[in-house]
mmCIF file of C-alpha atoms in Angstrom:
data_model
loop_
_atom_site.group_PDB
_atom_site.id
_atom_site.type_symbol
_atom_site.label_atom_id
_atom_site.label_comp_id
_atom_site.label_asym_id
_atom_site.label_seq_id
_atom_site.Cartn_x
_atom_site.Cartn_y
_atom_site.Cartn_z
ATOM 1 C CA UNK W 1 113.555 -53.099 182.268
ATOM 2 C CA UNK W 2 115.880 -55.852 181.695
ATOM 3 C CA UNK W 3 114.496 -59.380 180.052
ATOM 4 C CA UNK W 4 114.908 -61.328 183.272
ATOM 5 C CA UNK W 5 112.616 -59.398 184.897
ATOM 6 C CA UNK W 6 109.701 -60.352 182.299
ATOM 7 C CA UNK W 7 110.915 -63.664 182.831
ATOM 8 C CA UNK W 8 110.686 -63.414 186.636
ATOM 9 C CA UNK W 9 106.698 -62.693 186.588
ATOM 10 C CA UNK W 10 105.970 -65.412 183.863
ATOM 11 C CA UNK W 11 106.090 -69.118 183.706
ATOM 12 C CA UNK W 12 109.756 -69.873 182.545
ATOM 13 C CA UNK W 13 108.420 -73.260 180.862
ATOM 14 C CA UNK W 14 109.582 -73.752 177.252
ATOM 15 C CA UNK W 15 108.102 -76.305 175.067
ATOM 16 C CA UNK W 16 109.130 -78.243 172.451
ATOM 17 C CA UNK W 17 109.138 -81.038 169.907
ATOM 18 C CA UNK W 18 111.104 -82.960 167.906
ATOM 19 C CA UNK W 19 111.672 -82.420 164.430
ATOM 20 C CA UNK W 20 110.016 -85.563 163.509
ATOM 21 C CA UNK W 21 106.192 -84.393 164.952
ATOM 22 C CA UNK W 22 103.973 -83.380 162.522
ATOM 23 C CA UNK W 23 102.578 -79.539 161.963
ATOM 24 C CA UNK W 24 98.644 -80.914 163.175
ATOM 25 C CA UNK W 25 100.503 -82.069 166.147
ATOM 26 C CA UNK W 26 102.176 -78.788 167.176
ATOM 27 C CA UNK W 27 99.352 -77.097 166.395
ATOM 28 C CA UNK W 28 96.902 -79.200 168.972
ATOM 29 C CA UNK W 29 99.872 -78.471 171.842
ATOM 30 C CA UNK W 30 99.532 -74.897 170.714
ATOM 31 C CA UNK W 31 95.404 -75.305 171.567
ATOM 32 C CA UNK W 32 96.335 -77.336 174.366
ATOM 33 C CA UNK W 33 99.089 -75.510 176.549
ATOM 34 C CA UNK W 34 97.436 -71.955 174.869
ATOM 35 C CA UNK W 35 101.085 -71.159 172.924
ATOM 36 C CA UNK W 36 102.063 -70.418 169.973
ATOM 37 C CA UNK W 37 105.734 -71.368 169.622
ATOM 38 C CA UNK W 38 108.043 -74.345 170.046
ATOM 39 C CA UNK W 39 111.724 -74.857 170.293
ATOM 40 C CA UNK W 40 112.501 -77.817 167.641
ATOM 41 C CA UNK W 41 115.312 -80.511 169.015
ATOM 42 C CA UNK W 42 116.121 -83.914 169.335
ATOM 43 C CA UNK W 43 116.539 -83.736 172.945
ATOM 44 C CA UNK W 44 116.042 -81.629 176.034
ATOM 45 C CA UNK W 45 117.964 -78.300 175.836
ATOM 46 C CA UNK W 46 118.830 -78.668 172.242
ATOM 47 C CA UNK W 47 117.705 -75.987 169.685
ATOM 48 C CA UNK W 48 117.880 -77.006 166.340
ATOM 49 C CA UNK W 49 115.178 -74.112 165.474
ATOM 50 C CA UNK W 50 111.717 -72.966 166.218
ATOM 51 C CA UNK W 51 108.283 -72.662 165.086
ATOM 52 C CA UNK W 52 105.549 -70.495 165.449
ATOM 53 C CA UNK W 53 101.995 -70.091 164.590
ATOM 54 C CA UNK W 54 102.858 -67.883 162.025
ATOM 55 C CA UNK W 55 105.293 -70.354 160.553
ATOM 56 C CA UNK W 56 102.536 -72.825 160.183
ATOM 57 C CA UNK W 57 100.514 -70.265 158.335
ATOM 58 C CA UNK W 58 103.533 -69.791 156.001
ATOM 59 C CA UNK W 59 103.740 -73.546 155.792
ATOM 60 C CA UNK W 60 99.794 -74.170 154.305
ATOM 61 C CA UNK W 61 100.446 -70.889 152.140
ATOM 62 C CA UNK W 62 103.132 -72.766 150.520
ATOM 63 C CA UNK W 63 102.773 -76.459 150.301
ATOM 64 C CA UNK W 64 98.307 -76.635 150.794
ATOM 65 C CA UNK W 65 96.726 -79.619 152.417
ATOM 66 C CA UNK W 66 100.035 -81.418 152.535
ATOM 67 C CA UNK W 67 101.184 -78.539 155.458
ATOM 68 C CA UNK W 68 99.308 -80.147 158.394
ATOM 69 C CA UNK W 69 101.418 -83.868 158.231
ATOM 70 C CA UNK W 70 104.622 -82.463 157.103
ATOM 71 C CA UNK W 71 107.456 -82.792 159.438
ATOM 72 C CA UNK W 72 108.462 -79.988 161.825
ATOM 73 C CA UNK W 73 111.841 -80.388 160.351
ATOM 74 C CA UNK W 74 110.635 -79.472 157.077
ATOM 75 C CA UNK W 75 109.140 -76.352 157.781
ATOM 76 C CA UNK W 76 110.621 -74.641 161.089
ATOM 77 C CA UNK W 77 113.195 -71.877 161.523
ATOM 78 C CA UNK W 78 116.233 -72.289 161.274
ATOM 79 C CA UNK W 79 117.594 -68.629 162.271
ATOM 80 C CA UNK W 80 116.171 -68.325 165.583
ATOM 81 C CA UNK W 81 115.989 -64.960 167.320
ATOM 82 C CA UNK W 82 117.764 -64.688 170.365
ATOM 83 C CA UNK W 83 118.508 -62.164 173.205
ATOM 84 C CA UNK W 84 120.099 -62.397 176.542
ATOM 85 C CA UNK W 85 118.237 -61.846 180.166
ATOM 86 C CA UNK W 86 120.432 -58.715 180.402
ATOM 87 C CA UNK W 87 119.362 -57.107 177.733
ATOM 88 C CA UNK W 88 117.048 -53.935 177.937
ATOM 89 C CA UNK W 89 113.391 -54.744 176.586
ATOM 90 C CA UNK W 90 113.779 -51.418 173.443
ATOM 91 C CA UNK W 91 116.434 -54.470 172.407
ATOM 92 C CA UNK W 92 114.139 -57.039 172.299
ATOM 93 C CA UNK W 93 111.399 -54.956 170.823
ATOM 94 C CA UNK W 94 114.049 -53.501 168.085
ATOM 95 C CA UNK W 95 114.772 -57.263 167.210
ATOM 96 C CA UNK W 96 111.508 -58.098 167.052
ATOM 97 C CA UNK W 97 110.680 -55.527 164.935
ATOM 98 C CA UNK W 98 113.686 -56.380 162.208
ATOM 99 C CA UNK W 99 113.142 -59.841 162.480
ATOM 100 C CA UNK W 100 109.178 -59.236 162.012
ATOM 101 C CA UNK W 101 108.744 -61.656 164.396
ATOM 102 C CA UNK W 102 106.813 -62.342 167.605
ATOM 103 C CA UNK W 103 108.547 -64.378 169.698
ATOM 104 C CA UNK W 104 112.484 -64.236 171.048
ATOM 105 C CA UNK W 105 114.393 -66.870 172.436
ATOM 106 C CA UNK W 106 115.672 -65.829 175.832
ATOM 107 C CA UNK W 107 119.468 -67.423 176.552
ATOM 108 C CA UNK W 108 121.741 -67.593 179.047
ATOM 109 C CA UNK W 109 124.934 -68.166 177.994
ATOM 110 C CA UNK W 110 124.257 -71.191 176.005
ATOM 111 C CA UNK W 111 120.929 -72.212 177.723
ATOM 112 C CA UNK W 112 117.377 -71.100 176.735
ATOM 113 C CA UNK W 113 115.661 -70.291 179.852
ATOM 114 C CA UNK W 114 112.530 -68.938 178.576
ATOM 115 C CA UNK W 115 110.852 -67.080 175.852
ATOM 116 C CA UNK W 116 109.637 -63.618 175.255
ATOM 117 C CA UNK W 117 106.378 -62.647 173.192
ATOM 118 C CA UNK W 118 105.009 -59.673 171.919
ATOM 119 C CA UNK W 119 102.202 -60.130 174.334
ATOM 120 C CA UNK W 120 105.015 -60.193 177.084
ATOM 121 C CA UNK W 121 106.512 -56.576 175.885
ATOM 122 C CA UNK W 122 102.373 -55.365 175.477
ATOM 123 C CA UNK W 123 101.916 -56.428 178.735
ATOM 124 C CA UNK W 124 105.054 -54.635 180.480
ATOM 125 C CA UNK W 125 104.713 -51.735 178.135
ATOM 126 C CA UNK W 126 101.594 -50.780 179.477
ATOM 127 C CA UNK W 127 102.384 -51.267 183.225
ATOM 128 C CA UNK W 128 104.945 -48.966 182.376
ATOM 129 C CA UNK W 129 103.119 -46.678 180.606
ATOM 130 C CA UNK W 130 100.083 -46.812 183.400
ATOM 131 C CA UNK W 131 102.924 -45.923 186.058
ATOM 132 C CA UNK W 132 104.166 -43.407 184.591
ATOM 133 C CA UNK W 133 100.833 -41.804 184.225
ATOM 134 C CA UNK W 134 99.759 -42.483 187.506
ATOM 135 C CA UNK W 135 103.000 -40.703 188.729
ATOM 136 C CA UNK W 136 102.032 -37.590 186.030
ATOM 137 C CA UNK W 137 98.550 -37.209 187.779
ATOM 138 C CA UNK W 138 100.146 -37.451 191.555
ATOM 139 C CA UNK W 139 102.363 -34.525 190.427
ATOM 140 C CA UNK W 140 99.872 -32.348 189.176
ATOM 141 C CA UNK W 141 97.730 -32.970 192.399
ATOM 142 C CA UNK W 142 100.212 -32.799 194.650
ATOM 143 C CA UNK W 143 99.577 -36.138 195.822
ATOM 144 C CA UNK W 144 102.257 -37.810 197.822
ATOM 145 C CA UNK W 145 104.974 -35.184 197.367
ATOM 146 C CA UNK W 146 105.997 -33.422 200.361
#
């Protein structure tokens, strides 16, 4: 299955912030929109990095209570991972895997046109997987072979 067809049965929306916003106020648009990553620019279409939940985690592990005011810029990725909508989804799971991380950047070309999670692969995985069985027991049974 290639990328874009994930994309095609998801909401394409990316969101992001600036790298002046605050770690509390990512998190509340993570509780808010019901995400858990950001692209980081100044302006629309511009990806200077990312941040995840996970990063925040990373963040308080490291600097305490001064985490949740400290500046996106201070704490997001910088080595965003990236894959294209023609890639297969083994890639993306092989890069998430490597990268240990949970969330790829989807481009075209030079343009991010949406993102890919691990609950995105889990999801299409198992469709897959279900399909496949489904096809398994309609073989056995004789079911809608002629």
């Amino acid at each position: 299955m290639h990328i874009c067809q994930i994309l095609g049965s998801k909401s394409p929306e990316i969101f992001s912030v600036t790298p002046d916003q605050t770690m509390v106020e990512v998190l509340r648009l993570f509780r808010d929109k019901n995400i858990g990553f950001v692209v980081v620019g100044r302006s629309p279409g511009e990806c200077l990095g990312t941040l995840s939940e996970r990063d925040c985690c990373y963040a308080v592990a490291e600097y305490g209570t001064e985490a949740p005011l400290m500046r996106v810029g201070e704490i997001m990725n910088r080595t965003v991972a990236t894959c294209s909508t023609e890639d297969f989804l083994p890639f993306v799971m092989s890069i998430m895997t490597e990268r240990r991380t949970r969330h790829v950047l989807v481009m075209d070309g030079n343009d991010a046109v949406g993102v890919v999670s691990i609950g995105d692969v889990v999801k299409h995985r198992l469709e897959e997987a279900l399909q496949a069985e489904r096809d398994m027991h309609d073989y056995i049974c004789g079911a809608n072979y002629r």
